[in-house]
């Protein structure tokens, strides 16, 4: 590694800024999940369906995250791709109690994975099998199978069961993502 | 030091020190990629976004894709919390939202800002949000808007109210749901919020007069705190008074009057201005308002003095006497350091003062005429114009002043104003004519404005030949041929020809001059010179009249068609151009369609086609409209039919007409008329020999065979149909069907040329008409002729008027009509008809009776 490269490396670490894209069907809990990470005085008391997107910032394990919280409603999903280019990590949130729409989630995931901006990149993807507290919720293993995650071979991925309201499982997942992104930066 | 001086110098050369001077679209859109950088590069992004806004405000246009790309790149800037950058993003959203697609992508980001804690974000994000939200999405922001309207921060509340006014244009029903919040805002302590709330409430009710009246009566009795709101209320009240023709509420004018005593100057001015500009204000209502304005005349604030004097100068046009009270104060303003105020003061005095003060005022004006802008110089010229009309004895002084002004510096509108004032004076007073023409002649010797020079030369051609000494103008006109550009030269050649045509003595010289013009470098000038020379050389007065003084005006496509037809026909007589003199070539399409029908091919050129006349009521089973096509000796009735019954197929559709003196020569049925597909049938009628029987009423019946059919497929159910008919409205053949509009550039000359040989005159009482305008439109329409010399326009407030009409009667006969109208318990009309054919005169004169 030359001197110049080292310098960039040092800067990259010093900044410790990462940009992540949060996607998934509507009502899966994306905004609720992000709200959990915000400091007390920044938290919204009420979460409404997102129209378009929102930028949220939070810190996790000493890394500053900038998250693009996308709207999951059908008519806005085609707009996700505008934000693919710049992200360093992806969080895909699934409502594990919405068995009926798991196939829809799979479709969207497939389209995402095949997108030219995404296909060849070694982008870490974190899956939240959210709403694990709901009685009808299926296990993260079942969610993983339903989405066909085992097919993803060129990207690191991880799935965690979560409860976005209480925060259960969220930190574990984000810890994994942080490590992945750091690793990528170090490369 | 020297270095920095050079730097500045260089900037100036590059574009007046404007850092965005050399910004170009393609490179800026490239640069916009910086928006995608993470983390956001605030400094560069701010700079690039400013450039984009600059370009858009310079009128640069973006394609949808360019705008959408820039828009989405810009949305990434929401990552940054830089105050300046975020506010630029709001501006960017507003600028791009009409071009870019999917702009709703920023909805949540904007609602977050508008409900957030940062006040600097809240107001502008509301304004941006309203621009990207369409009617279907309004529901989603409903709650936020309601909160914002009553927000405690005035800026936020105002932003929401102003946004309401924008939303109102697209979806008023949405804003209606917020009425109670807007009502609440109306009682806000903040002057601006109250003003904006009143604006929204008024706009909501605007179309419902009763509701406006209610709102007004509630507010005029309460006391609004905000002077801005009161000003708006005054305007609303003034409009209410103006719109109410009958019995308006005297409480409204009492309100205006009471506002003259308000403590805010803004309000008293607004009230005074409203009172003096109300059309219904009589001289008696003005004094209190005038005194308020008079007080302002001596105010230390220049804005107040300006507002007052400007308003007074307007009042002086309609009620000069009411303003005389202010003469002393106006006199003091003549020396005002603000030249705009001084000019208005003087021009007002010119309108109100006595004849004796004119000279003195003129002197004061000339002392600073060079210091004021063209705009105010024009105000002065306008004042001189009305002064000249008021005091004919002062015209010599005024003319001198105008001539001085004409010589001084100034732009085209200013020079035009002067020239047209001189022209007005010339027209008003024959004695001033020669002096005025002299001034204008002198002016065109050195006039840089082509349009104005052409206009003046044209005027010389009209007025010059009729003066005592026409020869003196020739030099000025011919100088133009030597010195000026092609457009002016061509105009000058035409004018020389006019002199030659009207002044026997000058003709030999004119012919020489025209001969010289034939050497001109410009085609148009040479062509004109050759043309006029050839005609003048014949010394044939009819030719000269028809081709120089009142030249034919052709609709070129019709002329072309007629010539083609002439060449194809075996006719041996010379081509008759008169048939083709038309103002509007409306019937081109018809001419083409009809000549394609073999039965009509022999009818000759189409003379006129009427506008379509409906022969059925709206929304009946069958719809039929009739177009009357007039030929030299025939009329073709074209019936456009539509069958609106989806369970019927009509076949052999024809129209049967019947009227005294009219015999159907040919009837062409329409073979089949399926549901909703229009079809036409025709009737050919020879026009009766006797010219007095060429108008009349024909009864009309639609005849056809019906075959019932399946509404879904349109296929007939049966092979056999049954016959049926359907009564239509009568077809009227009127005098207008025999007359084509014709333009006359000089009615008076045409009138003299036709002479009184075939003149007919009669007086009529048009009791059904109550205004001159109505009479003018009706007569013009009824005779189907063209109003000349703009005589279809009636100056406001006149009680008599003369209408000049020109037309061509079928067969190419020239007809001119002069209708003198006077308003007296209805309209009385003295109608004079001249034509080259006695029968035509008679037919026109008797048509009116
Ligand atoms: N029981 C339960 N409810 C949850 C959980 N996470 C989210 N919710 C609820 O699910 C609903 C939708 O959550 P949002 O965060 O708005 O969902 P979203 O993915 O942002 O939806 P869009 O913005 O429309 O794409 C809310 O009512 C949340 O309270 C969870 O883990 N358990
Ligand atoms: Mg959401």
JSON list of N, CA and C in Angstrom, two decimals, chain B residues 152-189:
[
{"chain": "B", "resi": 152, "resn": "UNK", "atom": "N", "xyz": [-48.40, 28.99, 15.67]},
{"chain": "B", "resi": 152, "resn": "UNK", "atom": "CA", "xyz": [-48.14, 30.21, 16.41]},
{"chain": "B", "resi": 152, "resn": "UNK", "atom": "C", "xyz": [-47.09, 31.08, 15.73]},
{"chain": "B", "resi": 153, "resn": "UNK", "atom": "N", "xyz": [-46.18, 30.47, 14.99]},
{"chain": "B", "resi": 153, "resn": "UNK", "atom": "CA", "xyz": [-45.18, 31.27, 14.27]},
{"chain": "B", "resi": 153, "resn": "UNK", "atom": "C", "xyz": [-45.84, 31.91, 13.06]},
{"chain": "B", "resi": 154, "resn": "UNK", "atom": "N", "xyz": [-45.83, 33.25, 12.98]},
{"chain": "B", "resi": 154, "resn": "UNK", "atom": "CA", "xyz": [-46.54, 33.92, 11.88]},
{"chain": "B", "resi": 154, "resn": "UNK", "atom": "C", "xyz": [-46.04, 33.51, 10.51]},
{"chain": "B", "resi": 155, "resn": "UNK", "atom": "N", "xyz": [-44.73, 33.31, 10.40]},
{"chain": "B", "resi": 155, "resn": "UNK", "atom": "CA", "xyz": [-44.18, 32.94, 9.10]},
{"chain": "B", "resi": 155, "resn": "UNK", "atom": "C", "xyz": [-44.78, 31.64, 8.60]},
{"chain": "B", "resi": 156, "resn": "UNK", "atom": "N", "xyz": [-44.91, 30.67, 9.52]},
{"chain": "B", "resi": 156, "resn": "UNK", "atom": "CA", "xyz": [-45.46, 29.37, 9.15]},
{"chain": "B", "resi": 156, "resn": "UNK", "atom": "C", "xyz": [-46.91, 29.51, 8.73]},
{"chain": "B", "resi": 157, "resn": "UNK", "atom": "N", "xyz": [-47.66, 30.23, 9.54]},
{"chain": "B", "resi": 157, "resn": "UNK", "atom": "CA", "xyz": [-49.08, 30.41, 9.25]},
{"chain": "B", "resi": 157, "resn": "UNK", "atom": "C", "xyz": [-49.25, 31.11, 7.90]},
{"chain": "B", "resi": 158, "resn": "UNK", "atom": "N", "xyz": [-48.48, 32.16, 7.66]},
{"chain": "B", "resi": 158, "resn": "UNK", "atom": "CA", "xyz": [-48.58, 32.88, 6.40]},
{"chain": "B", "resi": 158, "resn": "UNK", "atom": "C", "xyz": [-48.23, 31.97, 5.23]},
{"chain": "B", "resi": 159, "resn": "UNK", "atom": "N", "xyz": [-47.17, 31.17, 5.41]},
{"chain": "B", "resi": 159, "resn": "UNK", "atom": "CA", "xyz": [-46.77, 30.28, 4.32]},
{"chain": "B", "resi": 159, "resn": "UNK", "atom": "C", "xyz": [-47.90, 29.32, 3.99]},
{"chain": "B", "resi": 160, "resn": "UNK", "atom": "N", "xyz": [-48.56, 28.80, 5.02]},
{"chain": "B", "resi": 160, "resn": "UNK", "atom": "CA", "xyz": [-49.65, 27.86, 4.79]},
{"chain": "B", "resi": 160, "resn": "UNK", "atom": "C", "xyz": [-50.81, 28.56, 4.09]},
{"chain": "B", "resi": 161, "resn": "UNK", "atom": "N", "xyz": [-51.10, 29.78, 4.49]},
{"chain": "B", "resi": 161, "resn": "UNK", "atom": "CA", "xyz": [-52.22, 30.50, 3.89]},
{"chain": "B", "resi": 161, "resn": "UNK", "atom": "C", "xyz": [-51.94, 30.84, 2.42]},
{"chain": "B", "resi": 162, "resn": "UNK", "atom": "N", "xyz": [-50.71, 31.27, 2.18]},
{"chain": "B", "resi": 162, "resn": "UNK", "atom": "CA", "xyz": [-50.36, 31.60, 0.80]},
{"chain": "B", "resi": 162, "resn": "UNK", "atom": "C", "xyz": [-50.43, 30.33, -0.06]},
{"chain": "B", "resi": 163, "resn": "UNK", "atom": "N", "xyz": [-49.98, 29.21, 0.53]},
{"chain": "B", "resi": 163, "resn": "UNK", "atom": "CA", "xyz": [-50.07, 27.94, -0.20]},
{"chain": "B", "resi": 163, "resn": "UNK", "atom": "C", "xyz": [-51.52, 27.60, -0.48]},
{"chain": "B", "resi": 164, "resn": "UNK", "atom": "N", "xyz": [-52.40, 27.90, 0.44]},
{"chain": "B", "resi": 164, "resn": "UNK", "atom": "CA", "xyz": [-53.83, 27.65, 0.21]},
{"chain": "B", "resi": 164, "resn": "UNK", "atom": "C", "xyz": [-54.29, 28.33, -1.06]},
{"chain": "B", "resi": 165, "resn": "UNK", "atom": "N", "xyz": [-53.79, 29.53, -1.28]},
{"chain": "B", "resi": 165, "resn": "UNK", "atom": "CA", "xyz": [-54.24, 30.25, -2.47]},
{"chain": "B", "resi": 165, "resn": "UNK", "atom": "C", "xyz": [-53.78, 29.53, -3.72]},
{"chain": "B", "resi": 166, "resn": "UNK", "atom": "N", "xyz": [-52.60, 28.92, -3.66]},
{"chain": "B", "resi": 166, "resn": "UNK", "atom": "CA", "xyz": [-52.15, 28.14, -4.82]},
{"chain": "B", "resi": 166, "resn": "UNK", "atom": "C", "xyz": [-53.01, 26.90, -5.00]},
{"chain": "B", "resi": 167, "resn": "UNK", "atom": "N", "xyz": [-53.26, 26.20, -3.88]},
{"chain": "B", "resi": 167, "resn": "UNK", "atom": "CA", "xyz": [-54.04, 24.96, -3.96]},
{"chain": "B", "resi": 167, "resn": "UNK", "atom": "C", "xyz": [-55.45, 25.27, -4.46]},
{"chain": "B", "resi": 168, "resn": "UNK", "atom": "N", "xyz": [-55.97, 26.41, -4.05]},
{"chain": "B", "resi": 168, "resn": "UNK", "atom": "CA", "xyz": [-57.33, 26.80, -4.44]},
{"chain": "B", "resi": 168, "resn": "UNK", "atom": "C", "xyz": [-57.54, 26.76, -5.94]},
{"chain": "B", "resi": 169, "resn": "UNK", "atom": "N", "xyz": [-56.49, 27.07, -6.67]},
{"chain": "B", "resi": 169, "resn": "UNK", "atom": "CA", "xyz": [-56.63, 27.11, -8.12]},
{"chain": "B", "resi": 169, "resn": "UNK", "atom": "C", "xyz": [-56.93, 25.73, -8.66]},
{"chain": "B", "resi": 170, "resn": "UNK", "atom": "N", "xyz": [-56.29, 24.71, -8.08]},
{"chain": "B", "resi": 170, "resn": "UNK", "atom": "CA", "xyz": [-56.45, 23.34, -8.59]},
{"chain": "B", "resi": 170, "resn": "UNK", "atom": "C", "xyz": [-57.60, 22.62, -7.90]},
{"chain": "B", "resi": 171, "resn": "UNK", "atom": "N", "xyz": [-57.61, 22.67, -6.57]},
{"chain": "B", "resi": 171, "resn": "UNK", "atom": "CA", "xyz": [-58.62, 21.89, -5.87]},
{"chain": "B", "resi": 171, "resn": "UNK", "atom": "C", "xyz": [-59.25, 22.70, -4.73]},
{"chain": "B", "resi": 172, "resn": "UNK", "atom": "N", "xyz": [-60.20, 23.54, -5.09]},
{"chain": "B", "resi": 172, "resn": "UNK", "atom": "CA", "xyz": [-60.83, 24.40, -4.09]},
{"chain": "B", "resi": 172, "resn": "UNK", "atom": "C", "xyz": [-61.51, 23.58, -2.98]},
{"chain": "B", "resi": 173, "resn": "UNK", "atom": "N", "xyz": [-62.04, 22.39, -3.35]},
{"chain": "B", "resi": 173, "resn": "UNK", "atom": "CA", "xyz": [-62.78, 21.63, -2.33]},
{"chain": "B", "resi": 173, "resn": "UNK", "atom": "C", "xyz": [-61.89, 21.22, -1.16]},
{"chain": "B", "resi": 174, "resn": "UNK", "atom": "N", "xyz": [-60.58, 21.07, -1.43]},
{"chain": "B", "resi": 174, "resn": "UNK", "atom": "CA", "xyz": [-59.67, 20.71, -0.35]},
{"chain": "B", "resi": 174, "resn": "UNK", "atom": "C", "xyz": [-59.56, 21.86, 0.65]},
{"chain": "B", "resi": 175, "resn": "UNK", "atom": "N", "xyz": [-59.38, 23.06, 0.10]},
{"chain": "B", "resi": 175, "resn": "UNK", "atom": "CA", "xyz": [-59.20, 24.21, 0.98]},
{"chain": "B", "resi": 175, "resn": "UNK", "atom": "C", "xyz": [-60.48, 24.48, 1.77]},
{"chain": "B", "resi": 176, "resn": "UNK", "atom": "N", "xyz": [-61.62, 24.16, 1.16]},
{"chain": "B", "resi": 176, "resn": "UNK", "atom": "CA", "xyz": [-62.90, 24.38, 1.87]},
{"chain": "B", "resi": 176, "resn": "UNK", "atom": "C", "xyz": [-62.90, 23.65, 3.20]},
{"chain": "B", "resi": 177, "resn": "UNK", "atom": "N", "xyz": [-62.23, 22.50, 3.22]},
{"chain": "B", "resi": 177, "resn": "UNK", "atom": "CA", "xyz": [-62.20, 21.73, 4.48]},
{"chain": "B", "resi": 177, "resn": "UNK", "atom": "C", "xyz": [-61.41, 22.45, 5.57]},
{"chain": "B", "resi": 178, "resn": "UNK", "atom": "N", "xyz": [-60.61, 23.43, 5.18]},
{"chain": "B", "resi": 178, "resn": "UNK", "atom": "CA", "xyz": [-59.76, 24.10, 6.17]},
{"chain": "B", "resi": 178, "resn": "UNK", "atom": "C", "xyz": [-60.33, 25.45, 6.59]},
{"chain": "B", "resi": 179, "resn": "UNK", "atom": "N", "xyz": [-61.58, 25.70, 6.20]},
{"chain": "B", "resi": 179, "resn": "UNK", "atom": "CA", "xyz": [-62.13, 27.03, 6.42]},
{"chain": "B", "resi": 179, "resn": "UNK", "atom": "C", "xyz": [-62.08, 27.47, 7.88]},
{"chain": "B", "resi": 180, "resn": "UNK", "atom": "N", "xyz": [-62.39, 26.55, 8.79]},
{"chain": "B", "resi": 180, "resn": "UNK", "atom": "CA", "xyz": [-62.44, 27.02, 10.18]},
{"chain": "B", "resi": 180, "resn": "UNK", "atom": "C", "xyz": [-61.05, 27.41, 10.67]},
{"chain": "B", "resi": 181, "resn": "UNK", "atom": "N", "xyz": [-60.01, 26.72, 10.18]},
{"chain": "B", "resi": 181, "resn": "UNK", "atom": "CA", "xyz": [-58.66, 27.11, 10.56]},
{"chain": "B", "resi": 181, "resn": "UNK", "atom": "C", "xyz": [-58.34, 28.50, 9.98]},
{"chain": "B", "resi": 182, "resn": "UNK", "atom": "N", "xyz": [-58.75, 28.71, 8.72]},
{"chain": "B", "resi": 182, "resn": "UNK", "atom": "CA", "xyz": [-58.46, 30.01, 8.10]},
{"chain": "B", "resi": 182, "resn": "UNK", "atom": "C", "xyz": [-59.19, 31.11, 8.87]},
{"chain": "B", "resi": 183, "resn": "UNK", "atom": "N", "xyz": [-60.43, 30.83, 9.26]},
{"chain": "B", "resi": 183, "resn": "UNK", "atom": "CA", "xyz": [-61.19, 31.79, 10.07]},
{"chain": "B", "resi": 183, "resn": "UNK", "atom": "C", "xyz": [-60.41, 32.15, 11.32]},
{"chain": "B", "resi": 184, "resn": "UNK", "atom": "N", "xyz": [-59.84, 31.11, 11.95]},
{"chain": "B", "resi": 184, "resn": "UNK", "atom": "CA", "xyz": [-59.08, 31.34, 13.17]},
{"chain": "B", "resi": 184, "resn": "UNK", "atom": "C", "xyz": [-57.88, 32.24, 12.88]},
{"chain": "B", "resi": 185, "resn": "UNK", "atom": "N", "xyz": [-57.22, 31.97, 11.75]},
{"chain": "B", "resi": 185, "resn": "UNK", "atom": "CA", "xyz": [-56.05, 32.77, 11.39]},
{"chain": "B", "resi": 185, "resn": "UNK", "atom": "C", "xyz": [-56.43, 34.22, 11.17]},
{"chain": "B", "resi": 186, "resn": "UNK", "atom": "N", "xyz": [-57.66, 34.44, 10.74]},
{"chain": "B", "resi": 186, "resn": "UNK", "atom": "CA", "xyz": [-58.11, 35.81, 10.45]},
{"chain": "B", "resi": 186, "resn": "UNK", "atom": "C", "xyz": [-58.07, 36.67, 11.72]},
{"chain": "B", "resi": 187, "resn": "UNK", "atom": "N", "xyz": [-58.19, 36.02, 12.87]},
{"chain": "B", "resi": 187, "resn": "UNK", "atom": "CA", "xyz": [-58.15, 36.83, 14.09]},
{"chain": "B", "resi": 187, "resn": "UNK", "atom": "C", "xyz": [-56.74, 36.84, 14.69]},
{"chain": "B", "resi": 188, "resn": "UNK", "atom": "N", "xyz": [-55.76, 36.49, 13.89]},
{"chain": "B", "resi": 188, "resn": "UNK", "atom": "CA", "xyz": [-54.38, 36.50, 14.38]},
{"chain": "B", "resi": 188, "resn": "UNK", "atom": "C", "xyz": [-53.92, 37.91, 14.73]},
{"chain": "B", "resi": 189, "resn": "UNK", "atom": "N", "xyz": [-52.95, 37.99, 15.62]},
{"chain": "B", "resi": 189, "resn": "UNK", "atom": "CA", "xyz": [-52.40, 39.29, 15.99]},
{"chain": "B", "resi": 189, "resn": "UNK", "atom": "C", "xyz": [-51.44, 39.81, 14.95]}
]
